[in-house]
XYZ file of C-alpha atoms in Angstrom:
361
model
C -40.228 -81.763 178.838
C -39.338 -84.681 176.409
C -38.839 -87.998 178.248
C -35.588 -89.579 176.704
C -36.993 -93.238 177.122
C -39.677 -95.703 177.823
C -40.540 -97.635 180.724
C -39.595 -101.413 180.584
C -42.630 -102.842 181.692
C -46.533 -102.019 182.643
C -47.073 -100.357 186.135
C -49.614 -102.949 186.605
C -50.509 -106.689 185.805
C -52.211 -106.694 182.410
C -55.468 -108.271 182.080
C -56.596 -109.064 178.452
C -60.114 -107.975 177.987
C -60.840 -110.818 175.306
C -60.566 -112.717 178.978
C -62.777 -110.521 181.251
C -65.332 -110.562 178.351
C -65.506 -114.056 178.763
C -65.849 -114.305 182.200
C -68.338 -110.882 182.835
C -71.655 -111.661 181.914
C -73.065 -109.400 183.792
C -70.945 -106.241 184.641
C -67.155 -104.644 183.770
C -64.671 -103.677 186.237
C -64.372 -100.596 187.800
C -61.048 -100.095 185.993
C -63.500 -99.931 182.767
C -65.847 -97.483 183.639
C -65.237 -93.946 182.217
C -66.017 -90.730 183.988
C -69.699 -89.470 183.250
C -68.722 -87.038 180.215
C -66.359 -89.552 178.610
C -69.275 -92.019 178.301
C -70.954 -92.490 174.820
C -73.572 -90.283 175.397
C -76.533 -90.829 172.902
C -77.859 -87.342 173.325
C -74.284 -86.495 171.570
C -74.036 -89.093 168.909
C -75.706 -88.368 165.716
C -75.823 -91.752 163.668
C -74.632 -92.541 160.005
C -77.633 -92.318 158.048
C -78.220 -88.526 159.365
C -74.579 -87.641 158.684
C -71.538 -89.783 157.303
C -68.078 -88.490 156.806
C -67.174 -88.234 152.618
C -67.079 -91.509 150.542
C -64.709 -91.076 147.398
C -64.096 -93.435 144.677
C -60.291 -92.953 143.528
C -60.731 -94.305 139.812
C -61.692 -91.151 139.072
C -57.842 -89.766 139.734
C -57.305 -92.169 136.421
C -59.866 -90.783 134.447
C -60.093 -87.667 132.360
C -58.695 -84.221 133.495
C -62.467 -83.290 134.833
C -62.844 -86.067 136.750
C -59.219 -85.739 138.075
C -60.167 -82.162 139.119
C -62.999 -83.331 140.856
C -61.546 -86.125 143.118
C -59.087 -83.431 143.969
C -61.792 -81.109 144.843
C -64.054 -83.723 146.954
C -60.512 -84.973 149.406
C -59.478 -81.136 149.373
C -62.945 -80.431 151.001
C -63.393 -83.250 153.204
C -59.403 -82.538 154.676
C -60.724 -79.282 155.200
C -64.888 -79.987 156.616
C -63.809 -83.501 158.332
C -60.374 -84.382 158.482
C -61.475 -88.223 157.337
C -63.381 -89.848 153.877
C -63.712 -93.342 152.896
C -62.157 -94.486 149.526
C -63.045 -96.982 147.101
C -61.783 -98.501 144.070
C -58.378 -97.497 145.508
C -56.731 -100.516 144.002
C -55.899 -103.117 146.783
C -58.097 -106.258 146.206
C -60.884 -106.912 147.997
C -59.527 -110.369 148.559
C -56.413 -109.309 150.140
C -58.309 -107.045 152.676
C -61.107 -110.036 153.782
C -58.076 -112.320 154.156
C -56.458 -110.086 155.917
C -58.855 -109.256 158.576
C -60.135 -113.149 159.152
C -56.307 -114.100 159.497
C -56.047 -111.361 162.506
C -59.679 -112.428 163.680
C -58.478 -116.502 164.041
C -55.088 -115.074 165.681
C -57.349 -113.453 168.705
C -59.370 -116.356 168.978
C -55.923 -118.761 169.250
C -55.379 -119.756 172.974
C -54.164 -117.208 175.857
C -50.921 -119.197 175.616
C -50.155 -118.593 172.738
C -51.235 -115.303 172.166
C -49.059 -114.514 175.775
C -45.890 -115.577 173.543
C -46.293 -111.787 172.023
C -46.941 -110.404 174.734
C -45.678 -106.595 174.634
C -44.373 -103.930 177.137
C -44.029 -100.213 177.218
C -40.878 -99.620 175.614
C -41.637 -100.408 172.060
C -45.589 -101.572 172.369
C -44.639 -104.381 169.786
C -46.273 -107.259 170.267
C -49.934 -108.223 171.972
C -51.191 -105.390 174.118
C -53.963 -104.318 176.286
C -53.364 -100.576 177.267
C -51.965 -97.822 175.765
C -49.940 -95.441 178.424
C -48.029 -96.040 181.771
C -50.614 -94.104 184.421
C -50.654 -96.755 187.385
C -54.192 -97.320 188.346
C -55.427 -95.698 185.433
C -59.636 -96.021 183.862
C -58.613 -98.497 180.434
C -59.864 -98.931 177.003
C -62.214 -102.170 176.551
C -59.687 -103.381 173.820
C -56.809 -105.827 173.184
C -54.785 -105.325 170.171
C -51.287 -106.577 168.247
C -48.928 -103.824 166.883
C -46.071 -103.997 165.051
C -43.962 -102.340 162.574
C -43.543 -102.769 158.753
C -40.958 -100.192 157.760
C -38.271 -98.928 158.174
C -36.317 -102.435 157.550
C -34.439 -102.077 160.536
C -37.046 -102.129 162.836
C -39.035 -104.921 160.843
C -38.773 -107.913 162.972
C -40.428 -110.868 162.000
C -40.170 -112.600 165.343
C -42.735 -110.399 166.612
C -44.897 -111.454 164.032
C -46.909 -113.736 165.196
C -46.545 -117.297 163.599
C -49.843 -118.649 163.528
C -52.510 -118.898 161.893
C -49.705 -119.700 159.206
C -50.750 -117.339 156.931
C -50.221 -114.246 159.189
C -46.789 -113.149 158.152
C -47.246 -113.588 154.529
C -50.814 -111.977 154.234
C -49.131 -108.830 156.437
C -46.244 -108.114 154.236
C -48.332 -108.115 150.937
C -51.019 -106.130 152.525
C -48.265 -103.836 154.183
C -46.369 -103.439 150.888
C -50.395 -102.893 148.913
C -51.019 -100.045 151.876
C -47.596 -98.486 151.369
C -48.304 -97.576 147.618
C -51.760 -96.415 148.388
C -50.635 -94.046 150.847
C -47.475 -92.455 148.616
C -50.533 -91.864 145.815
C -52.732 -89.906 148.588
C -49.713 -87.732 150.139
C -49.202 -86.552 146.259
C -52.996 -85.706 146.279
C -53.036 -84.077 149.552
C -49.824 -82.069 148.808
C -51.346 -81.042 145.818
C -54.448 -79.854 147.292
C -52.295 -77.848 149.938
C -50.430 -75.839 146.525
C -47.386 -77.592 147.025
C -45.396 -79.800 144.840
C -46.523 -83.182 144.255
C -43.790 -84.592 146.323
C -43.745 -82.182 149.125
C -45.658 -84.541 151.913
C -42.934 -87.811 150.875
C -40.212 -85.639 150.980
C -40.741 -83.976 154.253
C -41.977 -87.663 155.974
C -38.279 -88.672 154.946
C -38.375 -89.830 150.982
C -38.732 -93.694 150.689
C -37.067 -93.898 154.199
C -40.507 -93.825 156.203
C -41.715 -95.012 158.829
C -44.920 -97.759 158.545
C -46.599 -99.877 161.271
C -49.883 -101.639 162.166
C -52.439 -101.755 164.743
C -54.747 -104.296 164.728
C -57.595 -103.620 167.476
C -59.640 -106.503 169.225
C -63.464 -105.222 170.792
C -64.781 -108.088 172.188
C -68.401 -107.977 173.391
C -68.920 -106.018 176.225
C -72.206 -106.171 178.897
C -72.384 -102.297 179.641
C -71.094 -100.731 176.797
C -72.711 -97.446 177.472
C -70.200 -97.419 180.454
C -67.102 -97.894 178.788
C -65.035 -97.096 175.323
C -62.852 -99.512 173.178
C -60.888 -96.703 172.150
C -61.027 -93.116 174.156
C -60.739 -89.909 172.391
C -57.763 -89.238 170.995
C -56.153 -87.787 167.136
C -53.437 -89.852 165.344
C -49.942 -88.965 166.289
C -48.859 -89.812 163.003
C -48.528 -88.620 159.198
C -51.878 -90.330 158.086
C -53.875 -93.753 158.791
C -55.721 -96.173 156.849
C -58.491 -98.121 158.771
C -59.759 -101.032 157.473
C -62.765 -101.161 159.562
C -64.879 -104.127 160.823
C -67.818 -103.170 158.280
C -70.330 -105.650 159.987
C -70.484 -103.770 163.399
C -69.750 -100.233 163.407
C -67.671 -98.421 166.124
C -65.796 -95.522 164.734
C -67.060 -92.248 165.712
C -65.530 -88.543 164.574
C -66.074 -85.676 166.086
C -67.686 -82.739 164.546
C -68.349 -79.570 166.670
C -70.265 -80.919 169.829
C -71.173 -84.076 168.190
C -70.152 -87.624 167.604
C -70.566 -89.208 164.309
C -70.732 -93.036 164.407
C -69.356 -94.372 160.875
C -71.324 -96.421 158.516
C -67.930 -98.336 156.820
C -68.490 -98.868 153.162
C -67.665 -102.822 152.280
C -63.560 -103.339 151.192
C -63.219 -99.295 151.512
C -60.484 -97.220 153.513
C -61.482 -94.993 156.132
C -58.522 -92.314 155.710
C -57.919 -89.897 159.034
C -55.542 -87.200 158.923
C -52.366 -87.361 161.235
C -50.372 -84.906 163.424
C -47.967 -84.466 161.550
C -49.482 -83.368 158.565
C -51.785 -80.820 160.226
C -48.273 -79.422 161.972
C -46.957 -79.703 158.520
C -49.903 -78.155 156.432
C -49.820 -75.764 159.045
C -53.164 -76.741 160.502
C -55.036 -76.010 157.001
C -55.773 -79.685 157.252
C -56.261 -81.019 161.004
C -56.576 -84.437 162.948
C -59.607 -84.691 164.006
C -60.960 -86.851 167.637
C -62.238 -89.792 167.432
C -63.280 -92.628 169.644
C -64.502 -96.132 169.269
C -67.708 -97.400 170.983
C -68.230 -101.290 172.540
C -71.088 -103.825 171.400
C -72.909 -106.174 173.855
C -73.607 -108.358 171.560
C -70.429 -108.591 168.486
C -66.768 -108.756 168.966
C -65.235 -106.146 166.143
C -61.724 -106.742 164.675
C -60.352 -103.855 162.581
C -56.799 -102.893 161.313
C -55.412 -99.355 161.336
C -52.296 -99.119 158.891
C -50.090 -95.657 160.405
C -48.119 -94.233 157.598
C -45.707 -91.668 159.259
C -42.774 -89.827 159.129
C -39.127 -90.532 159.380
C -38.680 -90.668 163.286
C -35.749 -88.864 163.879
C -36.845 -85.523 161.214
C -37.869 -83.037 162.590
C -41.573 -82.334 161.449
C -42.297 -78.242 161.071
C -44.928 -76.388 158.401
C -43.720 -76.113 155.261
C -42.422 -72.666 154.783
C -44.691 -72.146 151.414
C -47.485 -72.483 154.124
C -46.116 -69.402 156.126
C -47.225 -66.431 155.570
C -47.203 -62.676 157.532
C -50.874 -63.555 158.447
C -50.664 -66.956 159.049
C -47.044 -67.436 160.537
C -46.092 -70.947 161.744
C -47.767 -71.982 164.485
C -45.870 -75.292 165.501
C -42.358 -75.376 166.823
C -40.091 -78.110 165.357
C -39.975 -82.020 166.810
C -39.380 -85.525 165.894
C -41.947 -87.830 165.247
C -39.692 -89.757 168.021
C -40.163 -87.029 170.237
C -43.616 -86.605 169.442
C -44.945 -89.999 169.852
C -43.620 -90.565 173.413
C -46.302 -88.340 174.713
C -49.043 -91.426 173.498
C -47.227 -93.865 174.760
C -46.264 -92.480 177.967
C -50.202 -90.754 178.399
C -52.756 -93.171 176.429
C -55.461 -91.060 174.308
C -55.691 -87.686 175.508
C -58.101 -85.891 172.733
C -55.532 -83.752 171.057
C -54.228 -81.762 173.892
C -50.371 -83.072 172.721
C -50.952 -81.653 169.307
C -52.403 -78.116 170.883
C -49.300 -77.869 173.366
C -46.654 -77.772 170.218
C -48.328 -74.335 169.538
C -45.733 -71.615 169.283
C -46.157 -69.111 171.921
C -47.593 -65.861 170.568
């Protein structure tokens, strides 16, 4: 059952966890606390220097036909073995992405009151946030974060932009409009890699008319992290994301088989995840993968994830070229609109929204 709209406001009074890290020294609330097997577990975490998801430097894309073939080849087989790969020399400056993370770092360190002027609500989760879905009385994420949307146009909306530190709004739209060209360039390399023509992945997403929007995510320190999670299991509801991730503390862990995989970020590189809607798409050749984000005791971790998805109102299918007598289509048609309601409406749920579009055998 689709629910036609959003709720106007939380269930609950929202409490920002910048403020309860402040205050805790000792212990978290019990609304923090996740159930036994949702709890980072370090019997099931294998860390970066035994395994690390793909690190690919782009130049090579730019180079001679061998090298072309063999960036194609190392994406190709990390879509296919992990579902994310880090990329450098990708062509955004360095500069742009520091500045960009300390200008969101100094806005989550302004004062509550201000920060309280964005506040957001269910209904469009714009704005400065604490919880994702609407569950009254429901265990929560030890996060705060600031979303808000870059494309289309119409939904761009600069008064929900914050307006200090002064910088924000500029630094955001050239680092939006640096992140948009970087992800048309991979959706021609990952239609490629699927057999399809270049501009398959754009086409089907809606052409230029797509959709664009930021997350920025606040961890502040946390006293029992091994209780808790800043970010609980879940895949990206979207086309594809690009994390810039806090490379001084690492957080990010990916799933593989029975395992989680805590990510060693590579300074001023990407971490690239595959979406929803391109494993419905691809026809689950290339999937979303889980992933979670673990809590510090003693560092605060600011990263920004970039969501570069489809037209909302298109219905998203696999490409026919993808269908095949032994592999028919195994996703029934829906709008991203459609599709993303289930997030908003649940919070992270692994990827049991993804699994349920399944067409019945």
């Amino acid at each position: 059952m689709i629910i036609n709209n959003s709720p106007l406001d939380w269930p609950e009074p929202v409490i920002r966890v910048q403020s309860l890290s402040e205050s805790c020294k000792d212990s978290i609330p019990e609304r923090y606390i996740k159930p036994l097997n949702h709890r980072p577990s370090p019997s099931s975490v294998v860390v970066a220097d035994a395994a690390n998801i793909p690190i690919i430097d782009l130049s090579g894309l730019y180079g001679t036909p061998e090298t072309r073939v063999s960036v194609l080849s190392q994406i190709s087989q990390a879509c296919n073995d992990w579902g994310f790969f880090q990329i450098i020399n990708h062509g955004v400056s360095p500069d742009l992405m520091d500045l960009a993370k300390e200008t969101w770092r100094q806005f989550f360190h302004l004062p509550l009151e201000i920060k309280q002027q964005y506040a957001n609500s269910p209904k469009t989760y714009e704005g400065y946030g604490s919880r994702l879905g609407i569950e009254k009385g429901a265990i929560l994420d030890w996060s705060d974060y600031y979303y808000l949307h870059y494309l289309p146009l119409s939904l761009k909306d600069y008064n929900k932009w914050p307006s200090l530190p002064p910088s924000c709004r500029e630094v955001f739209d050239e680092y939006g409009s640096e992140l948009v060209k970087l992800c048309g360039r991979l959706m021609k390399v990952l239609s490629i890699n699927l057999g399809l023509e270049e501009d398959f992945l754009q086409n089907a997403f809606g052409g230029e008319d797509i959709g664009a929007c930021l997350r920025v995510n606040f961890y502040p320190k946390c006293p029992q992290p091994e209780l808790t999670l800043g970010l609980s299991s879940h895949s990206d509801p979207g086309g594809m994301t690009l994390l810039l991730p806090d490379d001084q503390v690492p957080g990010l862990q990916v799933r593989k088989g029975d395992n989680w995989i805590t990510v060693k970020p590579v300074r001023h590189a990407f971490i690239v995840n595959i979406g929803d809607q391109i494993q419905v798409l691809s026809n689950a050749i290339y999937k979303s993968v889980e992933h979670r984000v673990v809590v510090n005791s003693n560092k605060e971790r600011v990263s920004l994830a970039f969501f570069y998805n489809p037209k909302s109102d298109i219905p998203i299918e696999p490409a026919k070229e993808l269908i095949k007598p032994d592999r028919p289509a195994l996703y029934t048609p829906m709008t991203f609109d459609e599709y993303r309601l289930f997030i908003r409406m649940r919070g992270p749920c692994g990827k049991s929204h993804v699994e349920s579009l399944k067409s019945p055998r």
